[in-house]
Amino acid sequence: MKILLTNDDGIYSKGIYAAYEELSKIGDVVVVAPIMEQSAVGHSITISTPLRIYEVNRKDKFFGYGVQGTPADCVKLAFYDILTTKPDIVVSGINHGANLASNVIYSGTVSAATEAALQGAKAFAVSLASVAYDDFSVAAEFTRKFAELFVKKDIKNNIIFNINVPPVKKSEIKGWRYTTQGKSKYLDTFEKRVDPRGNTYFWLTGERITVEHGEDCDDFWVSQGYVSVTPIKYDLTDYDIFNKLRGTEVEI
Amino acid sequence: MKILLTNDDGIYSKGIYAAYEELSKIGDVVVVAPIMEQSAVGHSITISTPLRIYEVNRKDKFFGYGVQGTPADCVKLAFYDILTTKPDIVVSGINHGANLASNVIYSGTVSAATEAALQGAKAFAVSLASVAYDDFSVAAEFTRKFAELFVKKDIKNNIIFNINVPPVKKSEIKGWRYTTQGKSKYLDTFEKRVDPRGNTYFWLTGERITVEHGEDCDDFWVSQGYVSVTPIKYDLTDYDIFNKLRGTEVEI
């Protein structure tokens, strides 16, 4: 099995190494990931500065290609210049921190998987749903097992799954569920500070507020000790609204 | 009417000024936009560097607030620190270049409108569908008229519309239509170059290939001389796939 592995925490992060070790058991893994952390870049692509690719070693041997760019850049460059054959699957992660509910739209991890689907590949994103917990072993094992399941599945290529693994020991994982993107939102706050020169600046902070907690939602299942697996797509059309509004255009 | 105006081409761009002049005819416009061009940033937010706000003059008078950040940052900061009352509508644009079909996911213009909807506002994004054409007058007039229509409409607040205006004279505009996000994709190519120090780098280029051209699609209607108005949402769940897969989880 040929696997392309990327992420948004960067090629030197702990999460991508954990995924690499597990995925290497089932296939040939090519790593193409940002050389620097790219969290919260969303589906950014780099068009104003040139992109560069560097060979990266970890533990004294060749690990993969580091790109001075975003996760979406990495996937585009991998397909264009680095991969010699089309991968059977593209994995993005393991992200350190949740990509659940409305936060999915800010996620570089998820956008790398989306970009891979646009390139015609089967792809999924994986996150360990806590920044405070840093044992990636359960998430890495699930990544390997889900990759095996997904590759065998007779399913169209432009599906993307967004996976979140609860930050608990293996014995505390209750199972996994197909889920929907939750409706929870973050209440943004900014911390206002003054720099040594007397100028004001802001740091974005944030606190999640749960607006709705439907039983299919990703954040609900993760809170119950299940791995959530949400099928997502890049067609943003709101078809309910479209079907209500079409034909109601008045001359303006 | 209270209007928040933002964009991704930056506060000094021609498109935001054209929108400002037209929207000022119908309401109080507060401008909060990136101080630098932010094209193709998608739904990036800035979490690793502090954000700063600068007062910006254009034509020798106060025009608005320039933010050292992304379009989504601008909207968050506007709601948190700049606006004194909730706006009746948030407008993002006018972008210089199309935001149609699969390109919508890379769009900073659209993401600003999405962020506004997450903040509970009615919002829309407007783009002039060609980088080669720079007469914003038709797009600006449509922006004003659509804002008036949308504000009066009894419709839920978290709807977002993505509008694209054909690059033609007013007499050549055939009307407007509610549309869906097209399925056209870009075939990415990179131009490989060598810098004066002998190191390789890449520039992203790209050419659109039309995969599907359904009669509801945004790019189809724009090519026919109509303004496209696509309702979009930030729930990325693929419900068709979810409904097929739910309950089929096997133990792994």
Short mmCIF file of C-alpha atoms in Angstrom, two decimals, chain B residues 16-206:
data_model
loop_
_atom_site.label_atom_id
_atom_site.label_comp_id
_atom_site.label_asym_id
_atom_site.label_seq_id
_atom_site.Cartn_x
_atom_site.Cartn_y
_atom_site.Cartn_z
CA ILE B 16 -13.26 47.55 -1.25
CA TYR B 17 -13.42 51.26 -2.08
CA ALA B 18 -15.99 50.66 -4.83
CA ALA B 19 -18.13 48.66 -2.37
CA TYR B 20 -17.69 51.35 0.29
CA GLU B 21 -18.94 54.12 -1.96
CA GLU B 22 -22.09 52.25 -2.96
CA LEU B 23 -22.87 50.87 0.52
CA SER B 24 -22.44 54.34 2.05
CA LYS B 25 -25.57 55.36 0.11
CA ILE B 26 -27.70 52.99 2.19
CA GLY B 27 -26.05 52.81 5.59
CA ASP B 28 -23.24 53.46 8.03
CA VAL B 29 -20.25 51.48 6.84
CA VAL B 30 -17.45 50.40 9.17
CA VAL B 31 -14.41 49.11 7.28
CA VAL B 32 -12.15 46.53 8.97
CA ALA B 33 -9.85 44.85 6.48
CA PRO B 34 -6.36 43.36 6.19
CA ILE B 35 -3.58 45.93 5.91
CA MET B 36 -1.83 43.64 3.41
CA GLU B 37 -3.24 41.50 0.61
CA GLN B 38 -4.36 38.09 1.92
CA SER B 39 -5.50 36.25 -1.20
CA ALA B 40 -5.77 32.46 -0.98
CA VAL B 41 -5.48 32.38 2.81
CA GLY B 42 -8.73 30.39 3.11
CA HIS B 43 -10.14 30.41 6.62
CA SER B 44 -6.80 31.14 8.33
CA ILE B 45 -6.76 32.73 11.73
CA THR B 46 -3.72 34.17 13.46
CA ILE B 47 -2.83 32.45 16.71
CA SER B 48 0.98 32.52 16.77
CA THR B 49 1.58 36.25 16.32
CA PRO B 50 -0.16 39.20 17.96
CA LEU B 51 -2.73 41.20 16.01
CA ARG B 52 -2.55 44.98 15.60
CA ILE B 53 -5.13 47.47 14.38
CA TYR B 54 -4.20 50.67 12.49
CA GLU B 55 -6.40 53.59 11.46
CA VAL B 56 -6.25 54.01 7.69
CA ASN B 57 -6.93 57.12 5.60
CA ARG B 58 -7.88 57.08 1.94
CA LYS B 59 -8.35 60.23 -0.12
CA ASP B 60 -7.18 62.25 2.90
CA LYS B 61 -9.93 61.15 5.29
CA PHE B 62 -10.56 58.34 7.72
CA PHE B 63 -11.53 55.21 5.79
CA GLY B 64 -11.36 52.36 8.27
CA TYR B 65 -9.31 49.96 10.38
CA GLY B 66 -6.43 48.00 8.91
CA VAL B 67 -5.56 44.73 10.64
CA GLN B 68 -2.23 42.95 10.43
CA GLY B 69 -3.95 39.62 9.94
CA THR B 70 -6.33 37.55 7.83
CA PRO B 71 -9.91 38.30 6.73
CA ALA B 72 -11.26 35.98 9.46
CA ASP B 73 -9.12 37.83 12.04
CA CYS B 74 -10.64 41.13 10.84
CA VAL B 75 -14.18 39.91 11.39
CA LYS B 76 -13.39 38.46 14.83
CA LEU B 77 -11.64 41.67 15.94
CA ALA B 78 -14.42 43.86 14.52
CA PHE B 79 -17.04 42.01 16.57
CA TYR B 80 -14.86 41.90 19.66
CA ASP B 81 -13.26 45.34 19.76
CA ILE B 82 -14.26 47.75 16.99
CA LEU B 83 -18.02 47.62 16.42
CA THR B 84 -20.17 49.25 19.07
CA THR B 85 -23.40 47.61 17.87
CA LYS B 86 -24.09 44.43 15.94
CA PRO B 87 -24.15 45.13 12.18
CA ASP B 88 -27.29 44.41 10.15
CA ILE B 89 -25.13 42.92 7.47
CA VAL B 90 -21.50 41.99 6.81
CA VAL B 91 -20.11 42.36 3.29
CA SER B 92 -16.79 40.90 2.13
CA GLY B 93 -15.32 42.22 -1.10
CA ILE B 94 -15.32 43.20 -3.81
CA ASN B 95 -12.67 40.62 -4.58
CA HIS B 96 -10.62 41.08 -7.71
CA GLY B 97 -10.99 37.65 -9.31
CA ALA B 98 -13.55 34.83 -9.32
CA ASN B 99 -14.46 32.69 -6.31
CA LEU B 100 -16.28 29.96 -8.17
CA ALA B 101 -16.55 26.16 -8.05
CA SER B 102 -13.85 24.31 -6.07
CA ASN B 103 -11.82 27.52 -5.71
CA VAL B 104 -14.25 28.70 -3.02
CA ILE B 105 -12.38 26.66 -0.40
CA TYR B 106 -9.20 28.75 -0.86
CA SER B 107 -11.05 32.05 -0.64
CA GLY B 108 -10.27 34.56 2.08
CA THR B 109 -13.18 36.67 0.80
CA VAL B 110 -15.68 33.89 1.38
CA SER B 111 -14.13 32.90 4.71
CA ALA B 112 -14.66 36.43 6.08
CA ALA B 113 -18.37 36.07 5.32
CA THR B 114 -18.37 32.60 6.90
CA GLU B 115 -16.72 33.99 10.03
CA ALA B 116 -19.39 36.72 10.20
CA ALA B 117 -22.12 34.08 10.03
CA LEU B 118 -20.40 32.20 12.87
CA GLN B 119 -20.62 35.47 14.82
CA GLY B 120 -24.39 35.45 14.19
CA ALA B 121 -24.61 37.99 11.36
CA LYS B 122 -26.15 37.98 7.88
CA ALA B 123 -23.20 37.99 5.51
CA PHE B 124 -22.22 37.78 1.89
CA ALA B 125 -19.04 37.75 -0.21
CA VAL B 126 -18.78 39.47 -3.61
CA SER B 127 -16.22 38.90 -6.33
CA LEU B 128 -15.65 40.42 -9.74
CA ALA B 129 -15.07 37.27 -11.78
CA SER B 130 -11.88 38.27 -13.62
CA VAL B 131 -8.45 39.50 -12.59
CA ALA B 132 -8.02 41.05 -16.03
CA TYR B 133 -11.07 43.36 -15.74
CA ASP B 134 -10.98 46.18 -13.24
CA ASP B 135 -14.21 48.15 -13.55
CA PHE B 136 -15.94 47.46 -10.25
CA SER B 137 -18.99 49.66 -10.89
CA VAL B 138 -21.45 46.92 -11.89
CA ALA B 139 -20.35 44.67 -9.03
CA ALA B 140 -20.57 47.57 -6.56
CA GLU B 141 -24.10 48.48 -7.62
CA PHE B 142 -25.20 44.85 -7.31
CA THR B 143 -23.56 44.74 -3.88
CA ARG B 144 -25.70 47.66 -2.70
CA LYS B 145 -28.91 46.29 -4.17
CA PHE B 146 -28.35 42.78 -2.84
CA ALA B 147 -27.56 44.16 0.63
CA GLU B 148 -30.90 45.96 0.66
CA LEU B 149 -32.74 42.84 -0.47
CA PHE B 150 -30.96 40.53 1.97
CA VAL B 151 -31.44 42.74 5.02
CA LYS B 152 -35.21 42.87 4.46
CA LYS B 153 -35.43 39.12 3.82
CA ASP B 154 -36.89 37.07 6.67
CA ILE B 155 -34.16 34.48 6.68
CA LYS B 156 -32.00 32.87 9.35
CA ASN B 157 -28.86 34.78 10.34
CA ASN B 158 -26.24 32.16 9.68
CA ILE B 159 -26.79 32.04 5.94
CA ILE B 160 -23.90 33.10 3.78
CA PHE B 161 -24.14 34.02 0.10
CA ASN B 162 -21.20 33.81 -2.28
CA ILE B 163 -21.74 36.23 -5.17
CA ASN B 164 -19.79 36.42 -8.44
CA VAL B 165 -20.35 39.19 -10.94
CA PRO B 166 -19.41 38.68 -14.62
CA PRO B 167 -16.68 41.01 -15.90
CA VAL B 168 -18.87 42.87 -18.38
CA LYS B 169 -20.64 46.22 -18.79
CA LYS B 170 -24.00 46.79 -17.12
CA SER B 171 -25.86 46.51 -20.41
CA GLU B 172 -24.45 43.01 -20.90
CA ILE B 173 -25.59 41.63 -17.52
CA LYS B 174 -28.57 39.36 -18.17
CA GLY B 175 -29.78 39.15 -14.55
CA TRP B 176 -28.93 37.11 -11.46
CA ARG B 177 -29.61 33.56 -10.29
CA TYR B 178 -29.41 31.51 -7.11
CA THR B 179 -26.83 28.86 -7.94
CA THR B 180 -24.85 25.96 -6.47
CA GLN B 181 -21.08 25.65 -6.08
CA GLY B 182 -19.81 24.24 -9.38
CA LYS B 183 -17.80 21.03 -9.69
CA SER B 184 -15.02 22.48 -11.87
CA LYS B 185 -11.54 21.84 -10.58
CA TYR B 186 -8.14 23.33 -11.19
CA LEU B 187 -5.35 21.29 -12.61
CA ASP B 188 -2.41 22.49 -10.56
CA THR B 189 0.93 23.01 -12.11
CA PHE B 190 4.09 24.39 -10.57
CA GLU B 191 6.81 26.29 -12.32
CA LYS B 192 10.17 24.97 -11.16
CA ARG B 193 12.98 27.54 -11.02
CA VAL B 194 16.53 27.77 -9.73
CA ASP B 195 17.54 30.79 -7.62
CA PRO B 196 20.87 32.67 -8.00
CA ARG B 197 22.36 30.41 -5.28
CA GLY B 198 21.50 27.24 -7.22
CA ASN B 199 18.56 26.16 -5.08
CA THR B 200 15.29 24.92 -6.56
CA TYR B 201 11.98 26.60 -5.79
CA PHE B 202 8.42 26.39 -7.09
CA TRP B 203 5.70 28.83 -8.05
CA LEU B 204 2.14 27.56 -7.96
CA THR B 205 0.33 28.18 -11.22
CA GLY B 206 -2.91 26.56 -12.32
#
